[in-house]
Short mmCIF file of C-alpha atoms in Angstrom, two decimals:
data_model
loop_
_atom_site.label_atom_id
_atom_site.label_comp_id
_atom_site.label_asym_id
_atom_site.label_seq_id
_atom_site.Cartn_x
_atom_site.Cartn_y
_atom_site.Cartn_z
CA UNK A 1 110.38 88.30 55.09
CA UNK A 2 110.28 85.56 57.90
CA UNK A 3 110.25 82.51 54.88
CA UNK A 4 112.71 84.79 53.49
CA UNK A 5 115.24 84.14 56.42
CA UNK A 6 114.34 80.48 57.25
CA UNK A 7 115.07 80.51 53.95
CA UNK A 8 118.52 81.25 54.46
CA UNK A 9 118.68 79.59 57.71
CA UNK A 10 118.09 76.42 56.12
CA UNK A 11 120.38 76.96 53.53
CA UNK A 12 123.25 77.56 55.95
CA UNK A 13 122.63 74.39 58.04
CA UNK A 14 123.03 72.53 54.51
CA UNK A 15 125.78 73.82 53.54
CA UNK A 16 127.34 73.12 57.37
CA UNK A 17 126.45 69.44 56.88
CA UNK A 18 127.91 69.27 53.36
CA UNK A 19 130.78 71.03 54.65
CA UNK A 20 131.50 68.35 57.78
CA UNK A 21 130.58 65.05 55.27
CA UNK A 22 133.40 66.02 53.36
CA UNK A 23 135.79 66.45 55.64
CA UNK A 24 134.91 63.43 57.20
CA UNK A 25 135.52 61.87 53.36
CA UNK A 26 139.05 63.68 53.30
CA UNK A 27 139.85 61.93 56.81
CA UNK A 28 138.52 58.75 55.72
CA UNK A 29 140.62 58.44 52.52
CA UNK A 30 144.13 60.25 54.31
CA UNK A 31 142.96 56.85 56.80
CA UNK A 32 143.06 54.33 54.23
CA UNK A 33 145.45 55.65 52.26
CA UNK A 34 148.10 55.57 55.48
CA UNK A 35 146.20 51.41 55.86
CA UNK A 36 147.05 50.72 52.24
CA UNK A 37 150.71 51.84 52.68
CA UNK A 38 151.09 49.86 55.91
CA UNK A 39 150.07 46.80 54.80
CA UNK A 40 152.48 47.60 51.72
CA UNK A 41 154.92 47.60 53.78
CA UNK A 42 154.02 44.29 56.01
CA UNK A 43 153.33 42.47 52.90
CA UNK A 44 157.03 43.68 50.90
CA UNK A 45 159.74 41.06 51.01
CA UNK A 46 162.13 41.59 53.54
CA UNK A 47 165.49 40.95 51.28
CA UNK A 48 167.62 38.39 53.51
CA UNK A 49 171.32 39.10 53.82
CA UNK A 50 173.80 36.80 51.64
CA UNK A 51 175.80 36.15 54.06
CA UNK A 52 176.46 35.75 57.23
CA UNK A 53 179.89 37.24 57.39
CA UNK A 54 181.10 39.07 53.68
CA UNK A 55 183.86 36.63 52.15
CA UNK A 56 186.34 39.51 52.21
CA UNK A 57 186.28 39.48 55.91
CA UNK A 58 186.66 35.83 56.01
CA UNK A 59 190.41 36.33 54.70
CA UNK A 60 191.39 38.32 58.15
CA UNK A 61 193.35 36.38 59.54
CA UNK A 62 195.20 35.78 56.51
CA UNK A 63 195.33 39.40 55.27
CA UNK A 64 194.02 41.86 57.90
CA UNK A 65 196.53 44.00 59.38
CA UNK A 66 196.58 42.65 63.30
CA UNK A 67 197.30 39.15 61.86
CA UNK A 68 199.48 39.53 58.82
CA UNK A 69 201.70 42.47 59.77
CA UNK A 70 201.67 43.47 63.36
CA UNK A 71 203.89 40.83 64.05
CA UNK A 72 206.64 41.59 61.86
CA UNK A 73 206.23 45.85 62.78
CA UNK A 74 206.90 44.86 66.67
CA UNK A 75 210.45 44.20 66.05
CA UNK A 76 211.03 47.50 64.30
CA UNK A 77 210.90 49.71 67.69
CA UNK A 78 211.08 52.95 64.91
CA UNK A 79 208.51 51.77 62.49
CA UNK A 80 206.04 50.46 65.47
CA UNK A 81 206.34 54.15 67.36
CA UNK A 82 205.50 55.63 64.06
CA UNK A 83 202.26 53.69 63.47
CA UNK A 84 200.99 53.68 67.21
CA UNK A 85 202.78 56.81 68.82
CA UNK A 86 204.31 54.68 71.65
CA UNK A 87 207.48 51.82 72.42
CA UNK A 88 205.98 48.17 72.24
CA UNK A 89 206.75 48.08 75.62
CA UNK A 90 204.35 50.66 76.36
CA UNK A 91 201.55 49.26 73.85
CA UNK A 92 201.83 45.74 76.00
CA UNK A 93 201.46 47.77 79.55
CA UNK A 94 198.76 50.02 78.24
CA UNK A 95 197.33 46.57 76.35
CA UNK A 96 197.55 44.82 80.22
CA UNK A 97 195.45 47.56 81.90
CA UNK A 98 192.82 48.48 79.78
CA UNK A 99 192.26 44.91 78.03
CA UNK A 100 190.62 42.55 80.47
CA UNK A 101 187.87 44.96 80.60
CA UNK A 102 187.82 44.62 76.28
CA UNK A 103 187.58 41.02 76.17
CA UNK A 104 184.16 39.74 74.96
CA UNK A 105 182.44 36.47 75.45
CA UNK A 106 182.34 33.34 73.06
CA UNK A 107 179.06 33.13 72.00
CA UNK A 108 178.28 32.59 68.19
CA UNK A 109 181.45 33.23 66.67
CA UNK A 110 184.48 34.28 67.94
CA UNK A 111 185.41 36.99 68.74
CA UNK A 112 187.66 39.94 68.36
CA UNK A 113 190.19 39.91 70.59
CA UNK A 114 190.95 42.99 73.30
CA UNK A 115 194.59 43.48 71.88
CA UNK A 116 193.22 43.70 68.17
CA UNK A 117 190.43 46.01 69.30
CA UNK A 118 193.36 48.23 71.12
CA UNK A 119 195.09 47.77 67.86
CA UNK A 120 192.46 49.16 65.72
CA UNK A 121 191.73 51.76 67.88
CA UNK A 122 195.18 53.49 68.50
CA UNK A 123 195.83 53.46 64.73
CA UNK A 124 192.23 54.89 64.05
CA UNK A 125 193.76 57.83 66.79
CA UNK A 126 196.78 58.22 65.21
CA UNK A 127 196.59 57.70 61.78
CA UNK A 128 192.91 60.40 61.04
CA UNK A 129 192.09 57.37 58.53
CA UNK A 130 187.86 57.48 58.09
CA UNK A 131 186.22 54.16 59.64
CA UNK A 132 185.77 53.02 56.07
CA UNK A 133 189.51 52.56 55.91
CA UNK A 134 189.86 51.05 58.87
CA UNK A 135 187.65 48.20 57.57
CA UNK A 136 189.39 47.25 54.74
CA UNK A 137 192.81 48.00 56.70
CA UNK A 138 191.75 45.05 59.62
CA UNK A 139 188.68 43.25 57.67
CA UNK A 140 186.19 44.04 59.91
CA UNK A 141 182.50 45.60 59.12
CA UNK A 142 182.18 49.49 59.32
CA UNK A 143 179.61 48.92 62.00
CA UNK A 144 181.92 46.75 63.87
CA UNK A 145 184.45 49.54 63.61
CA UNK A 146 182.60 52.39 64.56
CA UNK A 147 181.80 50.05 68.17
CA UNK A 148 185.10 49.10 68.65
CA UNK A 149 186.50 52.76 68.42
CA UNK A 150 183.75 54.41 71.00
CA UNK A 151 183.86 50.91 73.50
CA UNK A 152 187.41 51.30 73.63
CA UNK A 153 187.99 54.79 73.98
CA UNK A 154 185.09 54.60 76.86
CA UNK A 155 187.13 51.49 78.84
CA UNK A 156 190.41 53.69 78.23
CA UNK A 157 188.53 56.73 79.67
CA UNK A 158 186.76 54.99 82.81
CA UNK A 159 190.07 52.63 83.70
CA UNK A 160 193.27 55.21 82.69
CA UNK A 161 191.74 57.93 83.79
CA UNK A 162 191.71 57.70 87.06
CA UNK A 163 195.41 56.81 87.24
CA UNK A 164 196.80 59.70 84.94
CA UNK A 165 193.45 62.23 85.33
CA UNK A 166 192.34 62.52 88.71
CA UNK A 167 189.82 64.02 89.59
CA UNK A 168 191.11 65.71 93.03
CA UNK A 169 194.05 67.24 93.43
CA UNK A 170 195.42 67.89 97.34
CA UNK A 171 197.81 70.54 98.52
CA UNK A 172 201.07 69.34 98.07
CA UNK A 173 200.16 68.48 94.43
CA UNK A 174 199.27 72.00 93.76
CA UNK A 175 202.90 72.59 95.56
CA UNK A 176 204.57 70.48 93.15
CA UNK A 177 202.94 72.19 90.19
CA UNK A 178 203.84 75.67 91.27
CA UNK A 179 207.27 75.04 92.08
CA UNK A 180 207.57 73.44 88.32
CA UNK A 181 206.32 76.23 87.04
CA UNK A 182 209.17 78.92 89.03
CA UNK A 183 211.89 76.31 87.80
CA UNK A 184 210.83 76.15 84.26
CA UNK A 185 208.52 79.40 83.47
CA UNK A 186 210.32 82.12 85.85
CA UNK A 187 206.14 82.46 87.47
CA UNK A 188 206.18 81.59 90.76
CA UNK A 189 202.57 80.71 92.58
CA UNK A 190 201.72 79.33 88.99
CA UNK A 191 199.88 75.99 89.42
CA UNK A 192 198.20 75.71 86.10
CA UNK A 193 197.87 76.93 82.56
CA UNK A 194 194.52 77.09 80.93
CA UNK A 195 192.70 77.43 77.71
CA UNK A 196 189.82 75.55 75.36
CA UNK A 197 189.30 74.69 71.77
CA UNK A 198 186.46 73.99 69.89
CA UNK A 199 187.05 70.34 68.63
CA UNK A 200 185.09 70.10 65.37
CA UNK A 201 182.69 67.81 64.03
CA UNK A 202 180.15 66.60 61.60
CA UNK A 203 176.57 68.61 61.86
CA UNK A 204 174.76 66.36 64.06
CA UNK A 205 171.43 64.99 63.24
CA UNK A 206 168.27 67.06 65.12
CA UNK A 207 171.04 68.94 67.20
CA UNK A 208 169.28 72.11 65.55
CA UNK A 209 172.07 75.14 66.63
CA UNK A 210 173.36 74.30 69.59
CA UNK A 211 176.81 72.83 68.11
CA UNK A 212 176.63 75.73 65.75
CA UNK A 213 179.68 78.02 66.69
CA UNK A 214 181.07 81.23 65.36
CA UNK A 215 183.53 80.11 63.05
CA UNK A 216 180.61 78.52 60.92
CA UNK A 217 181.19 74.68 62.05
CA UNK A 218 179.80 72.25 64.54
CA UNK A 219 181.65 71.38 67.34
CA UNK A 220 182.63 70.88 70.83
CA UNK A 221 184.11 72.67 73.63
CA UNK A 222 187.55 71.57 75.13
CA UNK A 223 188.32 73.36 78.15
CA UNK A 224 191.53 71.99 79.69
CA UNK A 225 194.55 73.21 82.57
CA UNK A 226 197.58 71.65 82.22
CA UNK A 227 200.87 72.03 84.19
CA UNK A 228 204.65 73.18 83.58
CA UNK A 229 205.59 69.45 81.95
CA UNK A 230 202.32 69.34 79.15
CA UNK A 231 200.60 67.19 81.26
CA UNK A 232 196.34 67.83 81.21
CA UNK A 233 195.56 68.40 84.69
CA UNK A 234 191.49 69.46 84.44
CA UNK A 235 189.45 69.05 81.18
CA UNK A 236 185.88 69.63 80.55
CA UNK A 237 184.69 68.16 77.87
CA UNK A 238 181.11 68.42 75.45
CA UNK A 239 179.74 72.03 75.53
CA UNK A 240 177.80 73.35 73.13
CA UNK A 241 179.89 74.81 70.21
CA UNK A 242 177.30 77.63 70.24
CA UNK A 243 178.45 79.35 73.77
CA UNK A 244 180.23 81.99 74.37
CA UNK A 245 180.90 85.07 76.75
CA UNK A 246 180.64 83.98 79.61
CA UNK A 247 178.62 80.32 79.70
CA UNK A 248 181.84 78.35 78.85
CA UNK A 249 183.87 78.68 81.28
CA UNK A 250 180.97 80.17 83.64
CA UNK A 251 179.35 76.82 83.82
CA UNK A 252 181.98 74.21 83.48
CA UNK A 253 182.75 71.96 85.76
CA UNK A 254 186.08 73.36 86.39
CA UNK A 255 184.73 76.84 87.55
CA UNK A 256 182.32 76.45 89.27
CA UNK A 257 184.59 74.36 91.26
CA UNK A 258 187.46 77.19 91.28
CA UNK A 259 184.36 79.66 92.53
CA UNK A 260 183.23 77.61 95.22
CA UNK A 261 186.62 76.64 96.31
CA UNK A 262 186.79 73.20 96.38
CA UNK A 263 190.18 72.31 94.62
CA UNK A 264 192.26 72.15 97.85
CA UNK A 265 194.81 75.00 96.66
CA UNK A 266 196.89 75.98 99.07
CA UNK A 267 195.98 79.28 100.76
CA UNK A 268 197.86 82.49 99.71
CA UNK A 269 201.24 83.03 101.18
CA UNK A 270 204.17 85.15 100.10
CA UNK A 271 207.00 83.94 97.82
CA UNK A 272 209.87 86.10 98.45
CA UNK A 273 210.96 87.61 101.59
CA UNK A 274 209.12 90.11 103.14
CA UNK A 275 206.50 90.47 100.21
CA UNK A 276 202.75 90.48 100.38
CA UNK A 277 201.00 87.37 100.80
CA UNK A 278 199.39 86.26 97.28
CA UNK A 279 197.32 83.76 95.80
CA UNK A 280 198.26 80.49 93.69
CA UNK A 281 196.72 81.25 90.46
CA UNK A 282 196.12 79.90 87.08
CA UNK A 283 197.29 81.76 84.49
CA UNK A 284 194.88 82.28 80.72
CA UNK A 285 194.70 84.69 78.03
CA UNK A 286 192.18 87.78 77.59
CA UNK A 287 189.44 85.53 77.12
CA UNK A 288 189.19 84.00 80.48
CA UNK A 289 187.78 86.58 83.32
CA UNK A 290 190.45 88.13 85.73
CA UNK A 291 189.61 86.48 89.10
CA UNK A 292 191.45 86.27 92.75
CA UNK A 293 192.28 82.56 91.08
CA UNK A 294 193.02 83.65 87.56
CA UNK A 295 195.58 85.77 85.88
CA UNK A 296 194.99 87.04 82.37
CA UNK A 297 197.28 89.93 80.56
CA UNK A 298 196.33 93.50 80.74
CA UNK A 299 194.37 94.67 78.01
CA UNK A 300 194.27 97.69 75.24
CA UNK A 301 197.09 98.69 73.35
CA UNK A 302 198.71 101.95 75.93
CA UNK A 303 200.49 99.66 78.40
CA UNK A 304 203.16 100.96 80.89
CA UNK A 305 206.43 99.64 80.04
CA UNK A 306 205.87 97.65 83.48
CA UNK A 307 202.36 96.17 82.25
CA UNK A 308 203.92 94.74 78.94
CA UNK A 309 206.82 93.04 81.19
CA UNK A 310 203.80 91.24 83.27
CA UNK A 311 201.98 90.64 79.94
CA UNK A 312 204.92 88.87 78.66
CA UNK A 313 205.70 87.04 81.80
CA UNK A 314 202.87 85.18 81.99
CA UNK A 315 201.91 84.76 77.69
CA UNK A 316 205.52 83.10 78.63
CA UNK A 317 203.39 80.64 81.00
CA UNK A 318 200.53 80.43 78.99
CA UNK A 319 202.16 79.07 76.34
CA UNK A 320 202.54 75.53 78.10
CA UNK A 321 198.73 74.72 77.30
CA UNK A 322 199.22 76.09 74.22
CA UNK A 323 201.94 73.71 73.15
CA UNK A 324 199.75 70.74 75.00
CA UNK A 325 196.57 71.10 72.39
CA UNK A 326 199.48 71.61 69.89
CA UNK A 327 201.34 68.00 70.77
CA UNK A 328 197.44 66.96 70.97
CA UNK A 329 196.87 67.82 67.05
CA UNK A 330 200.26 66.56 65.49
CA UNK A 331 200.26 62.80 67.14
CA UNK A 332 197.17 62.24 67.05
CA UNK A 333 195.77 63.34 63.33
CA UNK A 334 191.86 62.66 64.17
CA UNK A 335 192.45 66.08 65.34
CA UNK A 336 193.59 66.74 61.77
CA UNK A 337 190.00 67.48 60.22
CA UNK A 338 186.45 67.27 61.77
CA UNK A 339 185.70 64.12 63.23
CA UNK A 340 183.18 61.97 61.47
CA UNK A 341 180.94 60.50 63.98
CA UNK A 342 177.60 61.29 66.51
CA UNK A 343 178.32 63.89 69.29
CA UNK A 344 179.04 60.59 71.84
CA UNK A 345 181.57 59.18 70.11
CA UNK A 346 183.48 62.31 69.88
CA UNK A 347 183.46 63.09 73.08
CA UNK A 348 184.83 59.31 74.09
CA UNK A 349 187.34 59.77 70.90
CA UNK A 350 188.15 63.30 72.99
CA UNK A 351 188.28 61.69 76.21
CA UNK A 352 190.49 58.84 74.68
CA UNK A 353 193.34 60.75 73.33
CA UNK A 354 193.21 63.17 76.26
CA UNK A 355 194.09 59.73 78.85
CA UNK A 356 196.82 58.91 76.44
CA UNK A 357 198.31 61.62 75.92
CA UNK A 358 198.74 62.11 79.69
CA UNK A 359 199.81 58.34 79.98
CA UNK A 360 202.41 58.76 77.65
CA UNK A 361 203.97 61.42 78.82
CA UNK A 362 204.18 60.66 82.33
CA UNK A 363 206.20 57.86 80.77
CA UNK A 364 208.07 59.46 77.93
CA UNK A 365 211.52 59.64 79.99
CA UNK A 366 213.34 59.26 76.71
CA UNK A 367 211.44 62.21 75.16
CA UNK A 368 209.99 59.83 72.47
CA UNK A 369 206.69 60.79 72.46
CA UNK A 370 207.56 64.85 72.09
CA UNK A 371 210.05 65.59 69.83
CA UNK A 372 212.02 69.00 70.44
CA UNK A 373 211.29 70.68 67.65
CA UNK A 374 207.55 70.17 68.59
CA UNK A 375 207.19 72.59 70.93
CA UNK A 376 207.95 76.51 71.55
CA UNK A 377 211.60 76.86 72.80
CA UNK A 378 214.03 79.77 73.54
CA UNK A 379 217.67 79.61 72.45
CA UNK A 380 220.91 80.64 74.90
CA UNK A 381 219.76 84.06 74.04
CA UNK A 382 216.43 83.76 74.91
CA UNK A 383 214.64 84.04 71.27
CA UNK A 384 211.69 82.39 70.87
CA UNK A 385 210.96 79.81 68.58
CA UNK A 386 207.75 78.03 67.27
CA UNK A 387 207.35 74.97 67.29
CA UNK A 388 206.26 72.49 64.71
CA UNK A 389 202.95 72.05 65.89
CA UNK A 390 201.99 75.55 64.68
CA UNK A 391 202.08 74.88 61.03
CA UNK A 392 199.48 72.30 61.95
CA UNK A 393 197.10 74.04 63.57
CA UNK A 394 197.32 77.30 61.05
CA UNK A 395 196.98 75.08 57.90
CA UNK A 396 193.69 73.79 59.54
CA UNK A 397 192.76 71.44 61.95
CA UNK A 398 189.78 70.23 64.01
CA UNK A 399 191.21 71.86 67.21
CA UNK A 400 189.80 76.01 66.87
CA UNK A 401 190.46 79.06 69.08
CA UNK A 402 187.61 79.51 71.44
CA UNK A 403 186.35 82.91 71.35
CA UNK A 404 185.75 85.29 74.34
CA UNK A 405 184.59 82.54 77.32
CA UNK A 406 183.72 85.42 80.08
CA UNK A 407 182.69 88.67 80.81
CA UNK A 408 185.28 91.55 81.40
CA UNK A 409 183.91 92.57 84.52
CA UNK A 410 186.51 91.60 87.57
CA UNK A 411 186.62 92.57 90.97
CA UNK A 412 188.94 95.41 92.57
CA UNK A 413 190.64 92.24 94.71
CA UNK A 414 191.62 90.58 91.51
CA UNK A 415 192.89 93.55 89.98
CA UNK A 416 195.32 94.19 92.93
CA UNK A 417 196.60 90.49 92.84
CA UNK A 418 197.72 91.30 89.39
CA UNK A 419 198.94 94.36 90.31
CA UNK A 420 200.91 92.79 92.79
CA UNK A 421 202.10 90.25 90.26
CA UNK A 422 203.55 92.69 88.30
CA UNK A 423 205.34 94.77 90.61
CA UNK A 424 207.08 91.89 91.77
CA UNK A 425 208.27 91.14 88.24
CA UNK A 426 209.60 94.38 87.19
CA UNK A 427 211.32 93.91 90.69
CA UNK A 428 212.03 91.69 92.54
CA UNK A 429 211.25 89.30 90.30
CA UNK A 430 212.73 90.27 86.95
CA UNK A 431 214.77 88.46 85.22
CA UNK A 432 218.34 90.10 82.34
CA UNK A 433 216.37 89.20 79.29
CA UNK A 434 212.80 90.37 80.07
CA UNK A 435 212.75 93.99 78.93
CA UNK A 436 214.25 93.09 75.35
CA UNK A 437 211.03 91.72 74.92
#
């Protein structure tokens, strides 16, 4: 019995050792295997470009767009606004801020200039065209493109921004904003309209689901407040496509600086005689949370007759950031369809159109830039009519509806603001035409 089992013993250490020397055979052949490919590899023939520069490109001064037709378009003012969305006048101011800080050094060849680079990169904006076109358009490589288009829209972000985007308000500006929107919008204590988009793009690489949103796309999030004139105020920009509830608006940087009160509004005060004294407030739809800070419409479909009159108040309001994303998508068409490119360079394309936008129309005194059958306008007898920029965004665009961005829990102070809101327009505050709608 004992020889029996050393037996057995014996035969078990055996097959342990067989066992380990071929594994170590399996390792040593994956090893040299992975050797033999490397030095494949090291010893292949590296296949050396042609050329240093393609011959096509060669030609563009002769036939690229900057040199052979730009100077015949600026002195058609029509035909030049068409192609860049702005005067030439504007183009050369816009051209004298932004392109010192575009110019690049002499150092093998020469090189592209800062107002070609502007150039490329407004028509690029405004045109939707694919980078691919845009190389055979100015004869310049597709890699050289693709730099041009995210350097310049990160100069235009870090050098106009500051002068049509600031980042602090004050006080008086808030003033200014509210008393727009009483003039224009009938909603006093208004100093801001606000809403987000999902802007989409191409699935990025190793970005897993985190751009991944509901609507089956990658994108995104645009989070913007914008005042009575169309003019984008706040903006957050690059959130995960894949958030919703309440993380969106939860954790931008807009509220959590709203929550901790740090936007220097003015304190509450009353703005009719002898009424209670009431906050300055931004107005949103149902999916932005009902705060002290933030209006949003009553919800469910049994309103009082005196709840629809505040709902329609302030969707009256609303609609100014509405009609901003709208003017957004129809002059500048890389809104049109998702935007080909890595998450960084959408965000600077974003960040780009968003500064001139707001540069423009500071400057549009001729109402150039915003034609008026754009936007959303009421006749004599106050009928509402849409604007242009709807047909855009319902036959498809990059630019998509956010979904819910908070939870519907509010506080019983912010209820009673809007309850205050409302009594004072179905009182003092109404207006003929208010309950034919």
């Amino acid at each position: 019995m004992c020889a029996k089992m050393k037996m057995h013993e014996w035969l078990v250490q055996c097959t342990h050792v067989i066992n380990e020397q071929n594994a170590e055979a399996d390792r040593r052949d994956k090893l040299l295997g992975s050797l033999a490919l490397l030095l494949a590899k090291k010893n292949k023939r590296v296949k050396k470009k042609r050329f240093w520069v393609a011959p096509i490109f060669k030609k563009r001064y002769e036939h690229g767009f900057y040199h052979a037709l730009l100077p015949t378009l600026k002195l058609e003012d029509l035909r030049f606004h068409n192609y860049f969305r702005m005067s030439t006048m504007q183009y050369e101011e816009l051209l004298a801020i932004v392109g010192p800080h575009l110019e690049k050094q002499y150092v093998v060849r020469e090189p592209i200039s800062a107002a070609e680079r502007l150039t490329l990169t407004l028509r690029f904006l405004a045109a939707g065209d694919s980078m691919s076109s845009m190389t055979y358009q100015y004869l310049v490589g597709l890699t050289t493109v693709s730099n041009i288009i995210t350097t310049t829209c990160k100069i235009i972000w870090e050098h106009l921004c500051p002068l049509v985007l600031p980042s602090q308000l004050f006080e008086d500006d808030w003033r200014n904003i509210a008393e727009d929107f009483e003039d224009i919008w009938d909603f006093p204590h208004c100093i801001g309209a606000i809403d987000g988009k999902h802007v989409t793009i191409q699935c990025p690489d190793n970005a897993g689901s985190n751009f991944y949103n509901y609507k089956n796309s990658h994108s995104i999030v645009l989070l913007a407040i914008c005042d009575a004139n169309y003019i984008f105020r706040f903006v957050d920009i690059g959130a995960y496509g894949r958030r919703s509830d309440g993380g969106i608006f939860r954790e931008s940087r807009v509220g959590q600086h709203l929550d901790a009160g740090q936007m220097n509004i003015p304190k509450s005060d009353s703005f009719y005689k002898g009424g209670p004294s009431l906050p300055y407030c931004i107005v949103g739809d149902e999916a932005f949370p009902l705060k002290s800070y933030l209006l949003r419409p009553f919800s469910g479909k049994n309103l009082s007759a005196e709840q629809s009159i505040f709902n329609y108040r302030l969707s009256r309001a609303r609609r100014v950031i509405e009609n901003s994303f709208g003017i957004l998508a129809s002059q500048w068409r890389v809104y049109r369809k998702p935007i080909i490119s890595s998450v960084e360079t959408a965000m600077k394309i974003v960040q780009g159109t968003i500064c001139i936008h707001n540069w423009l129309r500071r400057n549009d005194i001729e109402n150039r830039y915003i034609s008026p059958d754009m936007l959303d306008r009421e006749t004599a007898e106050n009928e509402h009519i849409r604007g242009l920029w709807r047909t855009i965004m319902e036959d498809g665009c990059a630019l998509v509806d956010i979904s819910n961005c908070s939870t519907n829990t509010s506080t019983r102070n912010a209820m009673l603001i809007r309850d205050e809101f409302c009594k004072y327009f179905n009182n003092e505050g109404s207006v003929a035409w208010q309950n034919d709608k």
